Structure formats: structure tokens, C-alpha cells
Amino acid sequence: MGVRGDYFPYGSYRPHQEDMLDMAAACAREGGIGMIDAPTGSGKSSVVSALLNEANGRKVIVAVRTVSQLNTFVRELELVRKKHPNLRYSYLVGKRQMCPMGGEGDTYRVCEGLKAFSSSLMRERARKGAHVPANDKVIEEQIRRQDAEHPLLCPYFIRSRVFVEGADGLRMVPSGTLKSRADQVARTRVAPDRLHEFCKGLCPYEVTLQAARDADVILLNFHHLFNTDIRDQLYQSLGIEAENALLLVDEAHNCGDTVESIQSVTLLRASLDQGMIELGRMRGRVAGVDALLNMLPRVGQFMDSLQRSFKEEDWFDPSTFVRFVLVGSLYQRIDEIVDDLLRAEETYHEAQKQAGDFKESAVERLTAFFYRIMRALDDPAFLTLYRKKGDEISLQVRNIDPSATMKDIASYHACAIFISGTLSPVESYRRLYFEDLPVQTLSLPNAFPEENRALFCAQDVTSIYRMRRDAGNTERIEGYIRSFATLHGSLAVYFPSYELLERFTAGLPSRLNRKQVFIESSSSSDAAGDLREFMSLPSRGEYGILFGVCGGKWSEGLDYRGELLSGALVFGLPLAPFTEVRRMTNQYFKNKFGKEGEFISYTMPAINRVLQALGRVLRTPEDRGVLLIGESRFLETEVHGGLPPWMQEEMIPCTLSSFADEAKGWR
């Protein structure tokens, strides 16, 4: 495979790595969708080299979820650049992390507003001869005098623009300083945590955006890709024609959750009340506002009617909701409400911009809510539910099916590769994301030496609800913790819920088998501090044992390589609570996929959380570790079949006594 090897930055392939790169290269050549389940150690970041070999002038776009994953690809591209010094790449990690201005409101809105005000003033001054806005005394004075808490001008953006005379008059273009910095970003390695310092008074986002325009590879975060509005605006700004772009999505098991979070909307009573205040300010000026103000109190009455519910979460019928709010209103159909809200939202948003207010308006929230209610009437993928917390009732429309968005993204690009270390079973993810679209799939074996790991599954404990208070089951779980703690090195124990975490750690001493005990805190800052302390122990010749939750702060996206973690014990199968909403979600997928539907929607995400937690241990070929699943259901056919093939083959069923014997001999 000599052509692909031209960009491949290593002297040899890892086991099975060549199969993965061949598949990615074929996808890039022929178009289509590829899904790859590649365990840690497979060298999956090198898929970018296969795409570069087949790019032929097309851009390669890599979507990542976290900055640590972005840094992995930055390291990979730096190795590629040693063979191809002219390779250019840029990253866009999101304005929230990159914006130096701060201020209230959504960062994207703040940026939009500040750029609009700044551009207007710069054009005005340019017409009076100030072609370099950063040197204009009037602009400098206005920046100096503006309210730091509610700014209208962005000095970082202003420094990035100049004006030139053209055939059509004055044009605003990137400044020479911006282009110079952008060229350096595209050609040299500038880590995200050094970007502010490197940009020296220029907008970091503008610098990386400028670098991306001429880059061969662009690294984006998930929201840049999965939020349609942001993606369309970004691609247009960069001049990207998606049909000529090769897409690689890392950590693809998270795509469904990302789509759900972006396309779901929650309406609080406070948002409803604020929305009516905002609409009241437009009364007599915007058509339809009076009709909206007449109708919206019915939404509040609908919320009040749910106060009698004893459930914390439940479904409500969107048809019943629509009939309820239409009664006594001036509307016949919900689409008329949406049309009036869209008109009011546009007017209010423009007034906000003029006033320098960049927060999301309540009118916008109302518009999004009613639009999705309208979708829910015809599309069962949009589930309507309410939540009750104390006296507070909130309404939510949740998109439970990512397939429409995933198919749109995949067909939008010349090719799309979705890859993860825990995309197992890959055929089930294929159905969830792409239904019956043709997709190439590949599941790789574990590339690490089998003798460096031991995988056990306890057949005598479970977290199934009816057994949670069983004295024998509880005693055996505590026994597994004690035996597991005798293993050499630092260790991690994960539970399916915070309730079980608290229950089994309530009486723990500060040290267990001479290992310092760390218990995951609900406070993010405390949890981060404890984690730093835990990870510093091996450098001092000490070890610890951390207790956390599957899907929590300490179980995903962290790299505990080397001596940082020598074993992981996961208790239970972390299934979502079985509420009425969960039952309806399961039923939706059973209607769609038949018997496999409940596994795809309910069991598979729980298995993935277990795999993510276990995956913290073995991060390099030299790492050694013990993996223990404390849950007998992983020996049952359906759950066992959801594990990667290598785990199914290597799993050793055990009891408390047999595991205790094995633990003594493991080093």
C-alpha cells in the first residue's frame, strides 16, 4: 500500500492497523460511510494519514469531542509533517474556550454582536481615512471608555482587520499581522493552551479561522459539526464545499448524545414568564404579538395542571398540549403560533444586538420549544415530557433518534469515517446511526499483548434492583473490593450510580490496603483536585484507589497510562432508570428495529459506559492491568454479545474465592 504509506508517519504498522487504514482509504476513494471499532492501541488517529493520501486537494475535516482528543490528532499531524513539511492544519476548539473578551451571554452571540458593532465603527472611520482601525485614536478612545462588563467593541477583532481600496470601494480584509500569525499556526505546532499567548492581542478564533482557510486538515469540535447552523456558517466562512471534504469523526459512540443535546429543548416557567415580558415590549409594533400574549398563559396553566403528578418525570401528549393552548386563542393551528414567534424572535434579536445584549432571549426559547412541539406531532423521534423538581415544572421536547442528523452529515460529505475505541457492537451502532444506508464496518481485535491483561467477570454479584438489598450480594461486593484492593499499583472502582457509590463507600477508611482512598465528589472543582492528587501518587512512590461512577467525571476521556492505573473494577450494568419515558423510548426503537431495538436504545449505552471505564487502564502496549466486571449479567447471551469480540474470548468467569486466589498471583 505504497501510496497510503506516503503519509503514514511510522516505520511499521501495529497489529491490524493496516486493515483499518485500507478501509478508510477505500472510503475516501469511492465515497460512502465507514464505521470502525478500534480498541485503544490500534493507532486509530493514523486514519487521518490514509485520508490525506486520498485527498487529492480535498480538505480533511476531523471532528473531536474534547481538547485531549484534539491534542492526540495534533501530535499525529506533527509526525506526518516530518515527512510532509508543507502540510498545513488548523483547529477550532470553540469560541467559549478561545474568546478573551468574556462578558454575559452565549459566547457565539457575544462574538456576533461585538463583530457587528466593531465592523460598523471601523467602516465609519475608514471612510474618514482610518484604514488601519487598530491605530485610530477615535476607536482607541471608544474601547478605553466602554463598559468592561457590557462591551460593544472587540479590540481583538479590530486588530485583525484593515481596509483597502478596491474597484468596489473600501473593503475590510484580514490584517497582515493576522495572516502572519495564521500562517504560523498552520505551519507550526501551537497547542490550544498556548494559543492566547501566541496570538498576542489578536482574536484566537480569528487566527485559527484564517489558518483553516488554507489548511489541508481542519480539526473541529463536535458542536461545529453537529449543530447545523454553526456548521453551515463555518463552512461558508471557510469556503468548504462539503461534497469535496473527507470527514473523520472520533469518539463516535458519543454522536447520539451530542445530537440529542443539540436538538432537544427545555422550557422552564421562568422562561415562559420572561418570554411574555419580552413580547409585551413589542406590543403594537410587531404583528401577532397580541395573539401570542393571549395564548401563552394557557402554557402556564398546562404546567400548573402537572403539579398534581407524583412522578418526577413523565410523558405528555403533544396533541393534548396543542389542543389545550389553542382553546380560547386566536389561533387555529400550531404552525400559526410558530410563524408569529419567529417574527417576534427576529425583531427582538435585532433590538438586543442594537442594545449590546447578547444573551439568549426567552422569546427564542419559546420559538424553539413550539417548533419542536410541532415536530413531535408528526415525528415520534421527538418525545414530549415534563419534569417535576419540588414545585418547579419544566416541559421538554427531546430528540431520541440521532439517525436523521447522522445520515444528513454522512451524505453531506464526500466520505465519512466514524471511529471509536468502544463502538461495539459496530453493527448495532450502524443501525442506530444510519438505519439501512450502505455502511462499511470493521471491528479490530485488541492490539495489546494478551499476557499483559487479565479480564474477569464475577458470576456471583449483580446490581439488578431486586438484589441490591440482598445481604449475601452486598457482602460479596464488599469482598470483591477488599480482594481487588490487594492488587499492586493504583486502582479504580466504578459503580452504576451515585446512590450505590455512596452506599458502598460510606464506611471506607482513608486508606485501603495502604492505598489512599479517593471518592468522586459531586463538586467538579473538588473532583478535579482529587484527581490531580491521585495521578501524582506514583511519582512519589505511593498508590491510591479511586471510587467513581460509570459515565461520571473519572470514567471517560481520561488517560491513566503507565503506573497511573493498574486495574479497574466495574460493578453492575449502569442502565438508565426505567421510567415511563424510558419505556416509551425503548418502545420507539422496538417499533423501528424489532427485538434488537431495546438492546440498541437501553442496554448498549450501559455496556458502553462499562467499556469506557475499563478502558482507562490499558493505554499503551507496555501497560499491565486487571479488569474485573462485577456483574453476572455480562455472562448472559445478550449482554455478553454486546462486548467487543476480544473481551468475549478472554473473559474468565469467577467467584469471590477464585478471584481472590487470582489476585494474589497477579503482578
PDB file of N, CA and C in Angstrom, residues 415-449:
ATOM      1  N   CYS A 415     -16.898  11.628   1.905  1.00  0.00           N
ATOM      2  CA  CYS A 415     -16.896  10.362   2.634  1.00  0.00           C
ATOM      3  C   CYS A 415     -16.939  10.698   4.114  1.00  0.00           C
ATOM      4  N   ALA A 416     -17.365   9.761   4.930  1.00  0.00           N
ATOM      5  CA  ALA A 416     -17.462   9.989   6.373  1.00  0.00           C
ATOM      6  C   ALA A 416     -17.027   8.731   7.096  1.00  0.00           C
ATOM      7  N   ILE A 417     -15.986   8.862   7.925  1.00  0.00           N
ATOM      8  CA  ILE A 417     -15.478   7.744   8.724  1.00  0.00           C
ATOM      9  C   ILE A 417     -15.795   8.032  10.186  1.00  0.00           C
ATOM     10  N   PHE A 418     -16.448   7.085  10.854  1.00  0.00           N
ATOM     11  CA  PHE A 418     -16.785   7.213  12.273  1.00  0.00           C
ATOM     12  C   PHE A 418     -16.001   6.147  13.030  1.00  0.00           C
ATOM     13  N   ILE A 419     -15.236   6.595  14.030  1.00  0.00           N
ATOM     14  CA  ILE A 419     -14.295   5.683  14.685  1.00  0.00           C
ATOM     15  C   ILE A 419     -14.346   5.879  16.190  1.00  0.00           C
ATOM     16  N   SER A 420     -14.153   4.798  16.932  1.00  0.00           N
ATOM     17  CA  SER A 420     -14.140   4.869  18.392  1.00  0.00           C
ATOM     18  C   SER A 420     -13.471   3.621  18.940  1.00  0.00           C
ATOM     19  N   GLY A 421     -12.962   3.739  20.155  1.00  0.00           N
ATOM     20  CA  GLY A 421     -12.427   2.576  20.843  1.00  0.00           C
ATOM     21  C   GLY A 421     -13.508   1.718  21.466  1.00  0.00           C
ATOM     22  N   THR A 422     -14.743   2.252  21.534  1.00  0.00           N
ATOM     23  CA  THR A 422     -15.860   1.491  22.125  1.00  0.00           C
ATOM     24  C   THR A 422     -17.094   1.642  21.239  1.00  0.00           C
ATOM     25  N   LEU A 423     -16.968   1.246  19.984  1.00  0.00           N
ATOM     26  CA  LEU A 423     -18.100   1.293  19.048  1.00  0.00           C
ATOM     27  C   LEU A 423     -18.595  -0.134  18.825  1.00  0.00           C
ATOM     28  N   SER A 424     -18.865  -0.787  19.946  1.00  0.00           N
ATOM     29  CA  SER A 424     -19.201  -2.205  19.907  1.00  0.00           C
ATOM     30  C   SER A 424     -20.566  -2.448  20.566  1.00  0.00           C
ATOM     31  N   PRO A 425     -21.387  -3.304  19.901  1.00  0.00           N
ATOM     32  CA  PRO A 425     -21.179  -3.961  18.612  1.00  0.00           C
ATOM     33  C   PRO A 425     -21.396  -2.987  17.459  1.00  0.00           C
ATOM     34  N   VAL A 426     -20.459  -2.984  16.535  1.00  0.00           N
ATOM     35  CA  VAL A 426     -20.458  -1.970  15.486  1.00  0.00           C
ATOM     36  C   VAL A 426     -21.697  -2.068  14.602  1.00  0.00           C
ATOM     37  N   GLU A 427     -22.233  -3.262  14.409  1.00  0.00           N
ATOM     38  CA  GLU A 427     -23.430  -3.409  13.578  1.00  0.00           C
ATOM     39  C   GLU A 427     -24.648  -2.763  14.241  1.00  0.00           C
ATOM     40  N   SER A 428     -24.708  -2.801  15.559  1.00  0.00           N
ATOM     41  CA  SER A 428     -25.820  -2.151  16.264  1.00  0.00           C
ATOM     42  C   SER A 428     -25.706  -0.634  16.171  1.00  0.00           C
ATOM     43  N   TYR A 429     -24.497  -0.110  16.290  1.00  0.00           N
ATOM     44  CA  TYR A 429     -24.309   1.333  16.108  1.00  0.00           C
ATOM     45  C   TYR A 429     -24.637   1.743  14.676  1.00  0.00           C
ATOM     46  N   ARG A 430     -24.303   0.875  13.736  1.00  0.00           N
ATOM     47  CA  ARG A 430     -24.630   1.182  12.335  1.00  0.00           C
ATOM     48  C   ARG A 430     -26.135   1.361  12.153  1.00  0.00           C
ATOM     49  N   ARG A 431     -26.916   0.464  12.727  1.00  0.00           N
ATOM     50  CA  ARG A 431     -28.370   0.564  12.595  1.00  0.00           C
ATOM     51  C   ARG A 431     -28.900   1.808  13.304  1.00  0.00           C
ATOM     52  N   LEU A 432     -28.381   2.083  14.494  1.00  0.00           N
ATOM     53  CA  LEU A 432     -28.831   3.250  15.251  1.00  0.00           C
ATOM     54  C   LEU A 432     -28.557   4.540  14.491  1.00  0.00           C
ATOM     55  N   TYR A 433     -27.378   4.669  13.928  1.00  0.00           N
ATOM     56  CA  TYR A 433     -26.983   5.923  13.285  1.00  0.00           C
ATOM     57  C   TYR A 433     -27.465   6.051  11.847  1.00  0.00           C
ATOM     58  N   PHE A 434     -27.435   4.947  11.100  1.00  0.00           N
ATOM     59  CA  PHE A 434     -27.633   5.070   9.649  1.00  0.00           C
ATOM     60  C   PHE A 434     -28.737   4.182   9.086  1.00  0.00           C
ATOM     61  N   GLU A 435     -29.467   3.483   9.965  1.00  0.00           N
ATOM     62  CA  GLU A 435     -30.586   2.648   9.539  1.00  0.00           C
ATOM     63  C   GLU A 435     -30.127   1.687   8.436  1.00  0.00           C
ATOM     64  N   ASP A 436     -30.687   1.835   7.219  1.00  0.00           N
ATOM     65  CA  ASP A 436     -30.370   0.873   6.157  1.00  0.00           C
ATOM     66  C   ASP A 436     -29.433   1.431   5.091  1.00  0.00           C
ATOM     67  N   LEU A 437     -28.787   2.572   5.382  1.00  0.00           N
ATOM     68  CA  LEU A 437     -27.811   3.092   4.430  1.00  0.00           C
ATOM     69  C   LEU A 437     -26.642   2.113   4.298  1.00  0.00           C
ATOM     70  N   PRO A 438     -26.045   2.020   3.112  1.00  0.00           N
ATOM     71  CA  PRO A 438     -24.859   1.148   2.980  1.00  0.00           C
ATOM     72  C   PRO A 438     -23.685   1.725   3.772  1.00  0.00           C
ATOM     73  N   VAL A 439     -23.130   0.914   4.654  1.00  0.00           N
ATOM     74  CA  VAL A 439     -22.030   1.345   5.522  1.00  0.00           C
ATOM     75  C   VAL A 439     -20.996   0.217   5.580  1.00  0.00           C
ATOM     76  N   GLN A 440     -19.719   0.564   5.414  1.00  0.00           N
ATOM     77  CA  GLN A 440     -18.657  -0.408   5.647  1.00  0.00           C
ATOM     78  C   GLN A 440     -18.327  -0.410   7.137  1.00  0.00           C
ATOM     79  N   THR A 441     -18.244  -1.583   7.734  1.00  0.00           N
ATOM     80  CA  THR A 441     -17.930  -1.667   9.160  1.00  0.00           C
ATOM     81  C   THR A 441     -16.709  -2.550   9.376  1.00  0.00           C
ATOM     82  N   LEU A 442     -15.989  -2.251  10.447  1.00  0.00           N
ATOM     83  CA  LEU A 442     -14.789  -3.019  10.789  1.00  0.00           C
ATOM     84  C   LEU A 442     -14.622  -3.002  12.300  1.00  0.00           C
ATOM     85  N   SER A 443     -14.419  -4.174  12.890  1.00  0.00           N
ATOM     86  CA  SER A 443     -14.150  -4.282  14.323  1.00  0.00           C
ATOM     87  C   SER A 443     -12.788  -4.951  14.495  1.00  0.00           C
ATOM     88  N   LEU A 444     -11.842  -4.231  15.090  1.00  0.00           N
ATOM     89  CA  LEU A 444     -10.476  -4.733  15.219  1.00  0.00           C
ATOM     90  C   LEU A 444     -10.274  -5.481  16.530  1.00  0.00           C
ATOM     91  N   PRO A 445      -9.405  -6.481  16.530  1.00  0.00           N
ATOM     92  CA  PRO A 445      -9.024  -7.140  17.794  1.00  0.00           C
ATOM     93  C   PRO A 445      -8.181  -6.184  18.646  1.00  0.00           C
ATOM     94  N   ASN A 446      -7.983  -6.548  19.900  1.00  0.00           N
ATOM     95  CA  ASN A 446      -7.120  -5.765  20.784  1.00  0.00           C
ATOM     96  C   ASN A 446      -5.665  -5.930  20.340  1.00  0.00           C
ATOM     97  N   ALA A 447      -5.012  -4.800  20.100  1.00  0.00           N
ATOM     98  CA  ALA A 447      -3.640  -4.843  19.581  1.00  0.00           C
ATOM     99  C   ALA A 447      -2.598  -5.050  20.672  1.00  0.00           C
ATOM    100  N   PHE A 448      -2.979  -4.916  21.941  1.00  0.00           N
ATOM    101  CA  PHE A 448      -2.005  -5.019  23.027  1.00  0.00           C
ATOM    102  C   PHE A 448      -1.723  -6.489  23.371  1.00  0.00           C
ATOM    103  N   PRO A 449      -0.567  -6.780  23.944  1.00  0.00           N
ATOM    104  CA  PRO A 449      -0.218  -8.164  24.298  1.00  0.00           C
ATOM    105  C   PRO A 449      -1.219  -8.756  25.300  1.00  0.00           C
TER     106      PRO A 449
END
